[in-house]
Structure formats: structure tokens, C-alpha cells
């Protein structure tokens, strides 16, 4: 019973991080287009924002894992 709830929490947290990363990327791309960037430049900024959010989540997870174990 305990193991299934841990897996569910991990999956929900992963889904939440991905949704936040996608929303951040969409916002960054939209702001880049409003700023006058070309579509390739806006896509590059959106991809950078997405990768940054995923990297930040991974580093926070690693730090918490080191503290809790």
C-alpha cells in the first residue's frame, strides 16, 4: 500500500513539473515574439526556458534527496 502511494506522488509531481515547464516555455516564446524576435529565435528562447525549469527541478530534487537520506 505504501509503495503505490509513493509511486503516485512521484508521477503527479513529475506531471506538475512538466506542465509548469511547458507553461514557462510558452510564456517565454510569446514574450519573445511580442519583443519582435523571429520564430526560430522565439523557439530557441522557449526551449531554453523549458530546459532551465527541468534542470532546476532536477537540482532541487538532488539537493532534497541528499538532505533526506
Short mmCIF file of C-alpha atoms in Angstrom, two decimals:
data_model
loop_
_atom_site.label_atom_id
_atom_site.label_comp_id
_atom_site.label_asym_id
_atom_site.label_seq_id
_atom_site.Cartn_x
_atom_site.Cartn_y
_atom_site.Cartn_z
CA UNK A 1 0.00 0.00 0.00
CA UNK A 2 2.77 2.44 0.92
CA UNK A 3 4.73 1.77 -2.26
CA UNK A 4 1.78 2.55 -4.55
CA UNK A 5 1.17 5.89 -2.87
CA UNK A 6 4.83 6.84 -3.25
CA UNK A 7 4.71 5.99 -6.95
CA UNK A 8 1.54 8.04 -7.34
CA UNK A 9 3.11 11.06 -5.65
CA UNK A 10 6.21 10.79 -7.84
CA UNK A 11 4.11 10.57 -11.02
CA UNK A 12 1.91 13.50 -10.04
CA UNK A 13 4.91 15.62 -9.13
CA UNK A 14 6.60 14.79 -12.42
CA UNK A 15 3.45 15.71 -14.33
CA UNK A 16 3.20 19.00 -12.45
CA UNK A 17 6.83 19.89 -13.19
CA UNK A 18 6.34 19.14 -16.89
CA UNK A 19 3.18 21.28 -17.04
CA UNK A 20 4.94 24.17 -15.30
CA UNK A 21 7.90 23.82 -17.69
CA UNK A 22 5.59 23.84 -20.72
CA UNK A 23 3.73 26.92 -19.46
CA UNK A 24 7.03 28.68 -18.82
CA UNK A 25 8.25 27.81 -22.31
CA UNK A 26 5.03 29.04 -23.88
CA UNK A 27 5.24 32.30 -21.96
CA UNK A 28 8.87 32.81 -22.91
CA UNK A 29 8.12 32.15 -26.56
CA UNK A 30 5.16 34.51 -26.55
CA UNK A 31 7.14 37.26 -24.83
CA UNK A 32 9.95 36.80 -27.34
CA UNK A 33 7.52 37.18 -30.24
CA UNK A 34 5.98 40.28 -28.65
CA UNK A 35 9.51 41.65 -28.29
CA UNK A 36 9.98 41.26 -32.04
CA UNK A 37 12.05 38.08 -32.20
CA UNK A 38 11.79 35.81 -35.22
CA UNK A 39 10.07 32.44 -34.90
CA UNK A 40 13.36 30.49 -34.68
CA UNK A 41 14.68 32.87 -32.01
CA UNK A 42 11.43 32.64 -30.05
CA UNK A 43 11.53 28.84 -30.27
CA UNK A 44 15.11 28.88 -29.02
CA UNK A 45 14.15 31.03 -26.05
CA UNK A 46 11.20 28.78 -25.28
CA UNK A 47 13.38 25.66 -25.43
CA UNK A 48 15.94 27.31 -23.16
CA UNK A 49 13.24 28.20 -20.63
CA UNK A 50 11.86 24.65 -20.72
CA UNK A 51 15.30 23.14 -20.18
CA UNK A 52 16.03 25.58 -17.37
CA UNK A 53 12.87 24.63 -15.46
CA UNK A 54 13.57 20.90 -15.86
CA UNK A 55 17.20 21.41 -14.75
CA UNK A 56 16.10 23.44 -11.74
CA UNK A 57 13.63 20.75 -10.71
CA UNK A 58 16.31 18.07 -11.05
CA UNK A 59 18.81 20.00 -8.95
CA UNK A 60 16.23 20.71 -6.23
CA UNK A 61 15.35 17.02 -6.20
CA UNK A 62 19.01 16.06 -5.87
CA UNK A 63 19.53 18.52 -3.02
CA UNK A 64 16.46 17.29 -1.17
CA UNK A 65 17.49 13.68 -1.67
CA UNK A 66 20.93 14.44 -0.22
CA UNK A 67 19.38 16.14 2.80
CA UNK A 68 16.76 13.48 3.50
CA UNK A 69 18.95 10.40 3.18
#
